[in-house]
Coordinates of N, CA and C in Angstrom, one line a residue:
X1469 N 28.2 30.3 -9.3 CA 27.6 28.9 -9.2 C 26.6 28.8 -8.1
X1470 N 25.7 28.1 -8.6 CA 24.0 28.1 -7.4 C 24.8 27.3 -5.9
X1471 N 25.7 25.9 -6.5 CA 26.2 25.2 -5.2 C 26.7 26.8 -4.1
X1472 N 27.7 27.4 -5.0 CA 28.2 28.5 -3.9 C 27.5 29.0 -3.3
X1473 N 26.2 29.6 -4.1 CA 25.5 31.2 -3.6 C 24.7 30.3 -2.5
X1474 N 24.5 29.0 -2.0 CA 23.3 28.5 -1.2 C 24.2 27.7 -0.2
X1475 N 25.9 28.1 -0.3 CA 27.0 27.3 0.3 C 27.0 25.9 0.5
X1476 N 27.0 24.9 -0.3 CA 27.0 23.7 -0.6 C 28.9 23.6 -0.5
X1477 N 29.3 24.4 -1.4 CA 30.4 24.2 -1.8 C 31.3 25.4 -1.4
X1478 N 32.2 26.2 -1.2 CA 33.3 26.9 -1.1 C 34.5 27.2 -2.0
X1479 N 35.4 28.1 -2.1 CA 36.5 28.1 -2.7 C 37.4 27.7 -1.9
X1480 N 38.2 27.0 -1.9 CA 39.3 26.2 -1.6 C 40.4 26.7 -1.9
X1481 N 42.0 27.3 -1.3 CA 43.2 27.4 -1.0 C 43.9 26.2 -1.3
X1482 N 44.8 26.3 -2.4 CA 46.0 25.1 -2.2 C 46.3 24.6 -1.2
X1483 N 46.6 25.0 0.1 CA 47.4 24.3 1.3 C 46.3 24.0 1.6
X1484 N 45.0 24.0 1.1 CA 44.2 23.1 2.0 C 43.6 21.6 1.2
X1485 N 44.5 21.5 0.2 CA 44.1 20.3 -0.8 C 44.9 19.3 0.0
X1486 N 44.3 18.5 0.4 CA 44.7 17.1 0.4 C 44.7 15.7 -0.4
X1487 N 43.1 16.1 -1.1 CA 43.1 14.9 -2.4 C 41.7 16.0 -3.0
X1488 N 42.6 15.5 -4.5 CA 41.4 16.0 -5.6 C 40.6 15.0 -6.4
X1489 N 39.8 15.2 -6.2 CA 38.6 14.3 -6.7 C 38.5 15.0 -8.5
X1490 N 37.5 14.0 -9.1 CA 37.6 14.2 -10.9 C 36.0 14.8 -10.7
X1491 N 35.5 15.9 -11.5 CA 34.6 16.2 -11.4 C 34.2 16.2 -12.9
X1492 N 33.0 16.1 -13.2 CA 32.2 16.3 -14.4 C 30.7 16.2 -14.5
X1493 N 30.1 16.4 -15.4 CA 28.7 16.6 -15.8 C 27.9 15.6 -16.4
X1494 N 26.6 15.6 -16.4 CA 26.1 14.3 -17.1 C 24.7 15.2 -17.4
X1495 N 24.2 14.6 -18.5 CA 23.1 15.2 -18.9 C 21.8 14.5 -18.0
X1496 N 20.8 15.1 -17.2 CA 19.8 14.9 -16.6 C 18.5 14.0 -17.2
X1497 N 17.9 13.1 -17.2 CA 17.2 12.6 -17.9 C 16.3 12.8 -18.3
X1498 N 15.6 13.4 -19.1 CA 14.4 14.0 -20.2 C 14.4 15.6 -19.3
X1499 N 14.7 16.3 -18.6 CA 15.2 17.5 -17.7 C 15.8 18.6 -18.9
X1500 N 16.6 18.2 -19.8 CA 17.8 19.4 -20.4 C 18.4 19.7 -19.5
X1501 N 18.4 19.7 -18.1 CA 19.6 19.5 -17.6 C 20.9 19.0 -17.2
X1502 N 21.6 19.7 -16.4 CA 23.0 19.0 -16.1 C 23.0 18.3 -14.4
X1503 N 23.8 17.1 -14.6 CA 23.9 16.7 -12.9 C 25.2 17.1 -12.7
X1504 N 25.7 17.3 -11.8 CA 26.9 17.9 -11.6 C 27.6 16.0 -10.6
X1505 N 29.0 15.9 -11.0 CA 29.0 14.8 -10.4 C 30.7 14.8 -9.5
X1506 N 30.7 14.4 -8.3 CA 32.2 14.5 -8.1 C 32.7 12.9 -7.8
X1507 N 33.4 12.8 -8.7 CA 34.5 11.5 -8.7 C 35.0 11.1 -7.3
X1508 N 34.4 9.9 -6.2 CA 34.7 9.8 -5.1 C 35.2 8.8 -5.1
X1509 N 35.2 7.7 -6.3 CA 35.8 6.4 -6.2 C 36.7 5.7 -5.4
X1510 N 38.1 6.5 -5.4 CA 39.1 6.6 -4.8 C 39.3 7.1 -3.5
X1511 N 38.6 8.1 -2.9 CA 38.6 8.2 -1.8 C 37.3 7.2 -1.3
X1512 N 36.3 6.8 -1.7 CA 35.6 5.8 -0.9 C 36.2 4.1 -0.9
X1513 N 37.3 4.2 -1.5 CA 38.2 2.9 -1.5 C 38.9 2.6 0.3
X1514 N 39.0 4.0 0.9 CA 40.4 4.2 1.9 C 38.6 4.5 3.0
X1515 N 37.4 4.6 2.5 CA 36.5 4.9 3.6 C 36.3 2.8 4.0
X1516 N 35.8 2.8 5.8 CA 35.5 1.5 6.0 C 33.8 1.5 5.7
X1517 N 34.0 0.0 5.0 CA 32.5 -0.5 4.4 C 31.3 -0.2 5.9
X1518 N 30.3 0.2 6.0 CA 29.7 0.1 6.7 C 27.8 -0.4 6.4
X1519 N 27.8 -1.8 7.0 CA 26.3 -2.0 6.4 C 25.1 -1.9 7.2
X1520 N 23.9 -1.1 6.7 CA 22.6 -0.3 7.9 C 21.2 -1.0 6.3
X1521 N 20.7 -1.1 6.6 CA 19.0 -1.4 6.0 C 18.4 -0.1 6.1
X1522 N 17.5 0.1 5.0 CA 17.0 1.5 4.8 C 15.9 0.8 4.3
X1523 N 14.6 1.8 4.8 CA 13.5 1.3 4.2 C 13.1 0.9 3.0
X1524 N 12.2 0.2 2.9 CA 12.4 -0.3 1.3 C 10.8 -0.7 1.4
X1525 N 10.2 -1.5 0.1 CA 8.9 -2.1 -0.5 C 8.7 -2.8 0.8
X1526 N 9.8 -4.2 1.5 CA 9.2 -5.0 2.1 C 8.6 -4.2 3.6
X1527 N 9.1 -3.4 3.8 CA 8.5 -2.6 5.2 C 7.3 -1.8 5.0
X1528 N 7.5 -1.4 3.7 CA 6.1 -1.4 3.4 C 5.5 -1.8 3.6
X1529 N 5.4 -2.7 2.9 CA 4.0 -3.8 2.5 C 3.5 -4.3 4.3
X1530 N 4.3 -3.8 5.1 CA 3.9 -4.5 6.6 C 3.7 -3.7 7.6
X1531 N 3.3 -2.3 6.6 CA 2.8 -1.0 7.7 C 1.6 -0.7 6.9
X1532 N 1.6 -0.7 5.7 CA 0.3 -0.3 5.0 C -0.7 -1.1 5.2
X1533 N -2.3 -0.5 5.3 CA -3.4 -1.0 5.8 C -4.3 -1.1 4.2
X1534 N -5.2 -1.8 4.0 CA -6.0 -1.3 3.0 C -7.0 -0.4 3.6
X1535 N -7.2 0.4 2.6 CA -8.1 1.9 2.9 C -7.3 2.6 3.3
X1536 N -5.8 2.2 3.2 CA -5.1 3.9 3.9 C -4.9 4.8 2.7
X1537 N -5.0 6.0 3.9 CA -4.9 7.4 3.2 C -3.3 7.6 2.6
X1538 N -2.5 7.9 1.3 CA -1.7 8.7 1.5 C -1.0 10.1 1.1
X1539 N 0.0 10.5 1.5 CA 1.0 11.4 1.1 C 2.6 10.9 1.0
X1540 N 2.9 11.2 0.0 CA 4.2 11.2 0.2 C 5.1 12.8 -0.1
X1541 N 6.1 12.7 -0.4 CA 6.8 14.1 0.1 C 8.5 13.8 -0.7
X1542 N 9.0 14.4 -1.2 CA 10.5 14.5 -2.3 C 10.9 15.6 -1.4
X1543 N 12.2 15.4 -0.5 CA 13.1 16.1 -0.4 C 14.3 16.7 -1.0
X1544 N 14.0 17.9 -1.5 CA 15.1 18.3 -2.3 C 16.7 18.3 -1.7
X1545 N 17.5 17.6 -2.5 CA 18.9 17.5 -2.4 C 19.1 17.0 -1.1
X1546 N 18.9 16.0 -0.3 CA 18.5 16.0 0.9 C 20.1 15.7 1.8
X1547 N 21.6 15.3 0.9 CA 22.8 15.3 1.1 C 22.7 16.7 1.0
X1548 N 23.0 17.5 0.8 CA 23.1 18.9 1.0 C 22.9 19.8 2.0
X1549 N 21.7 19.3 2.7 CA 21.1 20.1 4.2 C 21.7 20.0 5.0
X1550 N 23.0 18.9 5.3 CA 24.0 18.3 6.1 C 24.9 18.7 6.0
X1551 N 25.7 20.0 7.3 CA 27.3 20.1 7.2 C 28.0 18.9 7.5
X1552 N 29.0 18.7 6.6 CA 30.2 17.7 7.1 C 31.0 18.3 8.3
X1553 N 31.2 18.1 9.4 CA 31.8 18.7 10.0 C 33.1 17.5 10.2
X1554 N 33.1 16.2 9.7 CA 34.2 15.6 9.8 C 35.6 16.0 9.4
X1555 N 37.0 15.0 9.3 CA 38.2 15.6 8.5 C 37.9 15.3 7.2
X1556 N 37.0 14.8 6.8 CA 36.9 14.0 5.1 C 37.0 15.2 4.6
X1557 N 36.0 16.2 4.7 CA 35.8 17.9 4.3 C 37.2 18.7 3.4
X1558 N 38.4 18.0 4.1 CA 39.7 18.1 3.4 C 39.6 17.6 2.4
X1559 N 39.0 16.6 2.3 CA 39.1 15.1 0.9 C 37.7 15.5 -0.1
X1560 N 37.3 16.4 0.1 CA 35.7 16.9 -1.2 C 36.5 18.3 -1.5
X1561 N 37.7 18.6 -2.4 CA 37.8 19.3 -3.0 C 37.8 18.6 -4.6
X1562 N 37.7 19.6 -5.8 CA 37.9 19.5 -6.8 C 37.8 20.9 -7.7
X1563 N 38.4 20.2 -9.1 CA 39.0 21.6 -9.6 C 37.9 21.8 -10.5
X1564 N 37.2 22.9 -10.6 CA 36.3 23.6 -11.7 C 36.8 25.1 -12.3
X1565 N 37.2 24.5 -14.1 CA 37.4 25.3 -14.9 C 39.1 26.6 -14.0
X1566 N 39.1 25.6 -13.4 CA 40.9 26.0 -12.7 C 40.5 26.9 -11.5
X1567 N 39.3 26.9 -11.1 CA 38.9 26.9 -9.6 C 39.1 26.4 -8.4
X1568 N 39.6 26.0 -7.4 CA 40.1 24.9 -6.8 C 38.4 25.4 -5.7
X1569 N 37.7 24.2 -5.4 CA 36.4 24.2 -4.3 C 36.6 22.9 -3.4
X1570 N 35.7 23.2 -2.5 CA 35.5 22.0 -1.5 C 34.6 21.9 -1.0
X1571 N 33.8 21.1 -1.1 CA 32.4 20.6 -0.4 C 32.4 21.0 1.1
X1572 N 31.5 21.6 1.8 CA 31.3 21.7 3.2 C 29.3 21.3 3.3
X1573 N 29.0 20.9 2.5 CA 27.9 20.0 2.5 C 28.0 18.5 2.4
X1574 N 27.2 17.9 2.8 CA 27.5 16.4 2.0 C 27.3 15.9 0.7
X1575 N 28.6 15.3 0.3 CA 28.1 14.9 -1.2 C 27.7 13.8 -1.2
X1576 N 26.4 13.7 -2.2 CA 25.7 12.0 -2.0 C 26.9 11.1 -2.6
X1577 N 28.1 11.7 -3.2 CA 28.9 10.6 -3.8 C 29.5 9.5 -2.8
X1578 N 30.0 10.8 -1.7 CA 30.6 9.5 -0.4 C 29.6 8.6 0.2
X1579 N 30.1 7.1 0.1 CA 29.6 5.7 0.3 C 29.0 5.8 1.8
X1580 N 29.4 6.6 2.9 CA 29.0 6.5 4.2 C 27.5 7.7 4.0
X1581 N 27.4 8.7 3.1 CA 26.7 9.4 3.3 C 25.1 9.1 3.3
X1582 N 24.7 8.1 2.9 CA 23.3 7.4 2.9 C 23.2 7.5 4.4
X1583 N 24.0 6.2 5.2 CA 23.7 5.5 6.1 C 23.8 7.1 7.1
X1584 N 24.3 7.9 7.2 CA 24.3 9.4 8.3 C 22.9 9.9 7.9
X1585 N 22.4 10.3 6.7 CA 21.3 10.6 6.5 C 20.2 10.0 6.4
X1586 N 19.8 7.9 6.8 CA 19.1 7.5 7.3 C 19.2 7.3 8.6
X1587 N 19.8 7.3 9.7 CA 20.0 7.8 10.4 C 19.7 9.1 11.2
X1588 N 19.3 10.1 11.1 CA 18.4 11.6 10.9 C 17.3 11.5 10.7
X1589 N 16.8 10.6 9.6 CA 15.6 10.6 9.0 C 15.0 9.5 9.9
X1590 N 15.4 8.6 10.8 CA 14.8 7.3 11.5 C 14.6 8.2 12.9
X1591 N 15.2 9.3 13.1 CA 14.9 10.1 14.4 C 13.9 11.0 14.2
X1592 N 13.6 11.5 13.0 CA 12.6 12.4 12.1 C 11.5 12.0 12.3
X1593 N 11.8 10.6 11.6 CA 10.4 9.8 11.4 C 9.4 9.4 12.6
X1594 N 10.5 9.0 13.5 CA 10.1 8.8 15.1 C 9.6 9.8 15.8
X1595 N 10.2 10.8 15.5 CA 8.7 12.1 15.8 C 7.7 12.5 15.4
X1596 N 7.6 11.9 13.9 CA 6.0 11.6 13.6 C 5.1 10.6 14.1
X1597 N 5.6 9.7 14.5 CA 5.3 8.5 14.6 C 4.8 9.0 16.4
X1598 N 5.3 9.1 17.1 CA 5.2 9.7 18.4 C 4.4 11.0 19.1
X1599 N 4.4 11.9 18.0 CA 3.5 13.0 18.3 C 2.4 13.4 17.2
X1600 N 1.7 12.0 16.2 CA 1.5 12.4 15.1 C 0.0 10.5 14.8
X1601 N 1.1 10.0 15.7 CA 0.6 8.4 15.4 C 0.7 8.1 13.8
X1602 N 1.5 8.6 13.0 CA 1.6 8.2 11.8 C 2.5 7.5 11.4
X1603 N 1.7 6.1 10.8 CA 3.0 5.1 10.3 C 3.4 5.9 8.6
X1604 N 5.1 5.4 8.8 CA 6.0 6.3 8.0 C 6.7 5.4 7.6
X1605 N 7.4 5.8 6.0 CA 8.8 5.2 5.8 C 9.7 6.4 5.2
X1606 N 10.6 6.1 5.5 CA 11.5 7.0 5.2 C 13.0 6.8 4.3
X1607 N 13.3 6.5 2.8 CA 13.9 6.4 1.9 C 14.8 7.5 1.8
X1608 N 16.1 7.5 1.7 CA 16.6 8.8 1.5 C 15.6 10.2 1.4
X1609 N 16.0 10.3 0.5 CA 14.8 11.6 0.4 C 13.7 11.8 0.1
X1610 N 12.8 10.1 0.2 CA 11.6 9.7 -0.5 C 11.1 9.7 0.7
X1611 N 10.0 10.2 1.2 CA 9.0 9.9 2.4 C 7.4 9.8 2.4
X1612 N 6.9 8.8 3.0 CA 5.4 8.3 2.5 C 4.8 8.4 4.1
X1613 N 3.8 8.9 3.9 CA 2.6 9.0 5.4 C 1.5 7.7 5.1
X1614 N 1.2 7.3 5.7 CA -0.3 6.9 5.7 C -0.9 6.8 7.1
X1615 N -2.5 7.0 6.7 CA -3.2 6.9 8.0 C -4.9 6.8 7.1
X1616 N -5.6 5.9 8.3 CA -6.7 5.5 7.9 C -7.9 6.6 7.6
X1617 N -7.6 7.5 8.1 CA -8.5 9.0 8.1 C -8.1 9.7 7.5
X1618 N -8.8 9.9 6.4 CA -8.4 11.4 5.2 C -8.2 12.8 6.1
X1619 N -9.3 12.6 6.8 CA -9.4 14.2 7.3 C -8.6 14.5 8.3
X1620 N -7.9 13.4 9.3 CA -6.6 14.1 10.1 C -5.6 13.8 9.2
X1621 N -6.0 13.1 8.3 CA -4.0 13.2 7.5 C -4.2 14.4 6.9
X1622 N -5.3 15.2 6.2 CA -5.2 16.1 5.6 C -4.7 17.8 6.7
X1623 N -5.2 17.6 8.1 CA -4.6 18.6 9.1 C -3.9 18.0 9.5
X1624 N -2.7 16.8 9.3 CA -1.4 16.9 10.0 C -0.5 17.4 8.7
X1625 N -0.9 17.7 7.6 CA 0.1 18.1 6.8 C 1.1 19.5 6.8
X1626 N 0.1 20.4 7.5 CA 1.0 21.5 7.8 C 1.7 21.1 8.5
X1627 N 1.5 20.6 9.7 CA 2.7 20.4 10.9 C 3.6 19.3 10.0
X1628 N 3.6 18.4 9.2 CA 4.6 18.1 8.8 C 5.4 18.7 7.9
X1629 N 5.0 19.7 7.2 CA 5.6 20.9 6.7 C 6.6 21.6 7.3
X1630 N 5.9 22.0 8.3 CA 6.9 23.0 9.5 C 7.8 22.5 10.2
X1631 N 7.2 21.0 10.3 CA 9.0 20.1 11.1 C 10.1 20.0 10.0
X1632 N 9.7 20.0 8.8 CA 10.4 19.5 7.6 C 11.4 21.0 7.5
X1633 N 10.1 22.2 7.5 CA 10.6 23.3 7.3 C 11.8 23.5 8.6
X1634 N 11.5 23.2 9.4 CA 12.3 23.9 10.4 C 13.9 23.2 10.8
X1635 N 13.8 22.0 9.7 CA 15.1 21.5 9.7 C 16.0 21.7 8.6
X1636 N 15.2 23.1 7.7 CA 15.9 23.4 6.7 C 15.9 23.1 5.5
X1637 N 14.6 21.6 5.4 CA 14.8 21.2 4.5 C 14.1 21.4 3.4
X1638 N 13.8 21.4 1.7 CA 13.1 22.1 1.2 C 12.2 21.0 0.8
X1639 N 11.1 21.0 0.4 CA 10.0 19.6 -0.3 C 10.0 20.7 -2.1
X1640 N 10.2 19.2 -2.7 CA 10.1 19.3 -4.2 C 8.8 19.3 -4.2
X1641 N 7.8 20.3 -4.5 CA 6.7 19.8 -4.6 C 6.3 19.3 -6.2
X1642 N 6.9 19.6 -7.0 CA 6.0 18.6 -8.4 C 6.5 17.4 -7.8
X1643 N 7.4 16.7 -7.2 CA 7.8 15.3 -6.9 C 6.9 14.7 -6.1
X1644 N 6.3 15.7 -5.1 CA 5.5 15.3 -4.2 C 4.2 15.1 -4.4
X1645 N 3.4 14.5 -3.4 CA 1.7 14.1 -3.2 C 1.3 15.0 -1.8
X1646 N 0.8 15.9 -2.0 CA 0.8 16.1 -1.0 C -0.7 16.4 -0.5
X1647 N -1.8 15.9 -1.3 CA -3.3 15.8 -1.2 C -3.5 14.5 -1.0
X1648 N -3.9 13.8 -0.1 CA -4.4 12.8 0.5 C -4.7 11.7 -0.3
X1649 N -4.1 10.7 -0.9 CA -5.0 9.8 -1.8 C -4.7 8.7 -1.6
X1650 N -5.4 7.6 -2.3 CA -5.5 5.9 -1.9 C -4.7 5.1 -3.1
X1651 N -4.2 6.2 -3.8 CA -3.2 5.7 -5.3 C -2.0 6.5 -5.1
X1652 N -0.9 6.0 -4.7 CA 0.5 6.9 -4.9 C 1.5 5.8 -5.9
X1653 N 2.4 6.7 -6.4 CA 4.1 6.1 -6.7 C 4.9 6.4 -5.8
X1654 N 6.0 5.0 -5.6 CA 6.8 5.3 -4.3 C 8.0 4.2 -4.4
X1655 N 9.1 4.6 -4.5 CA 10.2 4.1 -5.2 C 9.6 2.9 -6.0
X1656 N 9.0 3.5 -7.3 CA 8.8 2.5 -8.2 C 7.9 1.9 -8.6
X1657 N 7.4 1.8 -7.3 CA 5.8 0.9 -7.3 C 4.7 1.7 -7.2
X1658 N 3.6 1.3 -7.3 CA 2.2 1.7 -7.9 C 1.8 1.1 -6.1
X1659 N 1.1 2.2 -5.8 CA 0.4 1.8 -4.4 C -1.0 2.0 -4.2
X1660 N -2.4 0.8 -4.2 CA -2.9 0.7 -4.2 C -4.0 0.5 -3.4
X1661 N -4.5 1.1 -2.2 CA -4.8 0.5 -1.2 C -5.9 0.3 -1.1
X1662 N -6.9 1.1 -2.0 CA -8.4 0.7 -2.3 C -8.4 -0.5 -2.9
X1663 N -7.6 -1.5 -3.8 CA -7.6 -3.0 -3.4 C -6.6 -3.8 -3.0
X1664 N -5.5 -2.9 -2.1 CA -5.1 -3.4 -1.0 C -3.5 -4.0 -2.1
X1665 N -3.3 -3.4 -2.9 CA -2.2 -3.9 -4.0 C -1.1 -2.9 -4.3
X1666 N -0.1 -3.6 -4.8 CA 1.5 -3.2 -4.7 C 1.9 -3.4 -6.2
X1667 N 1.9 -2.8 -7.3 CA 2.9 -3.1 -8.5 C 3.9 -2.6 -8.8
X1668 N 4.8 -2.9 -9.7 CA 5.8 -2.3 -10.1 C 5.2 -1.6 -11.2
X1669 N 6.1 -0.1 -11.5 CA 6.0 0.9 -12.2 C 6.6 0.7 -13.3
X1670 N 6.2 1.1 -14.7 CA 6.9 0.7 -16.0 C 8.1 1.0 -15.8
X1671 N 8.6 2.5 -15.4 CA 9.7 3.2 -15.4 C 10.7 2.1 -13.9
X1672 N 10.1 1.1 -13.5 CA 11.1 0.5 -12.7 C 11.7 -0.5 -13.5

């Protein structure tokens, strides 16, 4: 299994099951692929609610300039790049085809796992913003640059590469933008800044 060979996941020992989660498959959307899904319902019933704001359209709309340049950037699997080092790590086992496994990555299924990985990404971002002067948003694994100058957004792109690279993480590039432009999509919306406009995407 790919989760194993890239250590996402593990084989798991009976004495070390404490709760088994339901696992199954779902077919991927226009992909022919499979999503692989682990049943957390129940263990995120006994997790405490915890509420954080994550970037969204309206923070946008109040960092974006018209005439800005952008890039955005798709982090692949971006719960994954994250060991759990907590006790929950006992509680992400499940059984495959009479396998017993356990998550030693994070699974996006647990309810706290957003708010840990915006949280990283708000310390991330703050180093671009700081050694980069680039206003940023940062959506789970969705991330958007802009800056008024084509030609330094276009040379800060490697260095954003190599900070990205150096924390492991991989960029989907068909997901991504990664050539400078004044028309992106970005959770949903159509970003327009050559006349300074915001729509929503069919597919939203």
């Amino acid at each position: 299994m790919k989760e194993q060979q890239i250590k996402i996941i593990q084989e798991a020992r009976e004495n070390q099951i404490r709760w088994l989660n339901r696992f199954f498959v779902i077919p991927k959307k226009g992909k022919g692929k499979w999503l692989k899904i682990i049943d957390c319902s129940e263990l995120n019933e006994q997790l405490q609610e915890e509420i954080f704001k994550m970037d969204d359209i309206h923070i946008l709309r109040g960092i974006k300039n018209q005439n800005d340049w952008m890039i955005k950037i798709d982090i692949e699997s971006t719960y994954h790049h994250f060991q759990d080092n907590s006790n929950l790590r006992d509680f992400l086992r499940f059984n495959l085809k009479g396998i017993l496994f356990r998550y030693v990555t994070m699974p996006q299924d647990i309810k706290r796992t957003p708010l840990i990985i915006q949280k990283i990404l708000i310390k991330v971002m703050q180093f671009f913003r700081e050694t980069m002067q680039l206003r940023r948003i940062a959506n789970s694994e969705k991330l958007i640059f802009f800056n008024q100058d084509k030609e330094l957004l276009t040379q800060q792109i490697p260095a954003i590469r190599r900070k990205l690279n150096s924390l492991g993480w991989i960029i989907a590039e068909e997901k991504s933008c990664l050539i400078p432009n004044q028309q992106v999509e970005f959770l949903g919306w159509r970003i327009n800044s050559l006349e300074d406009r915001i729509q929503m995407t069919t597919e939203r």
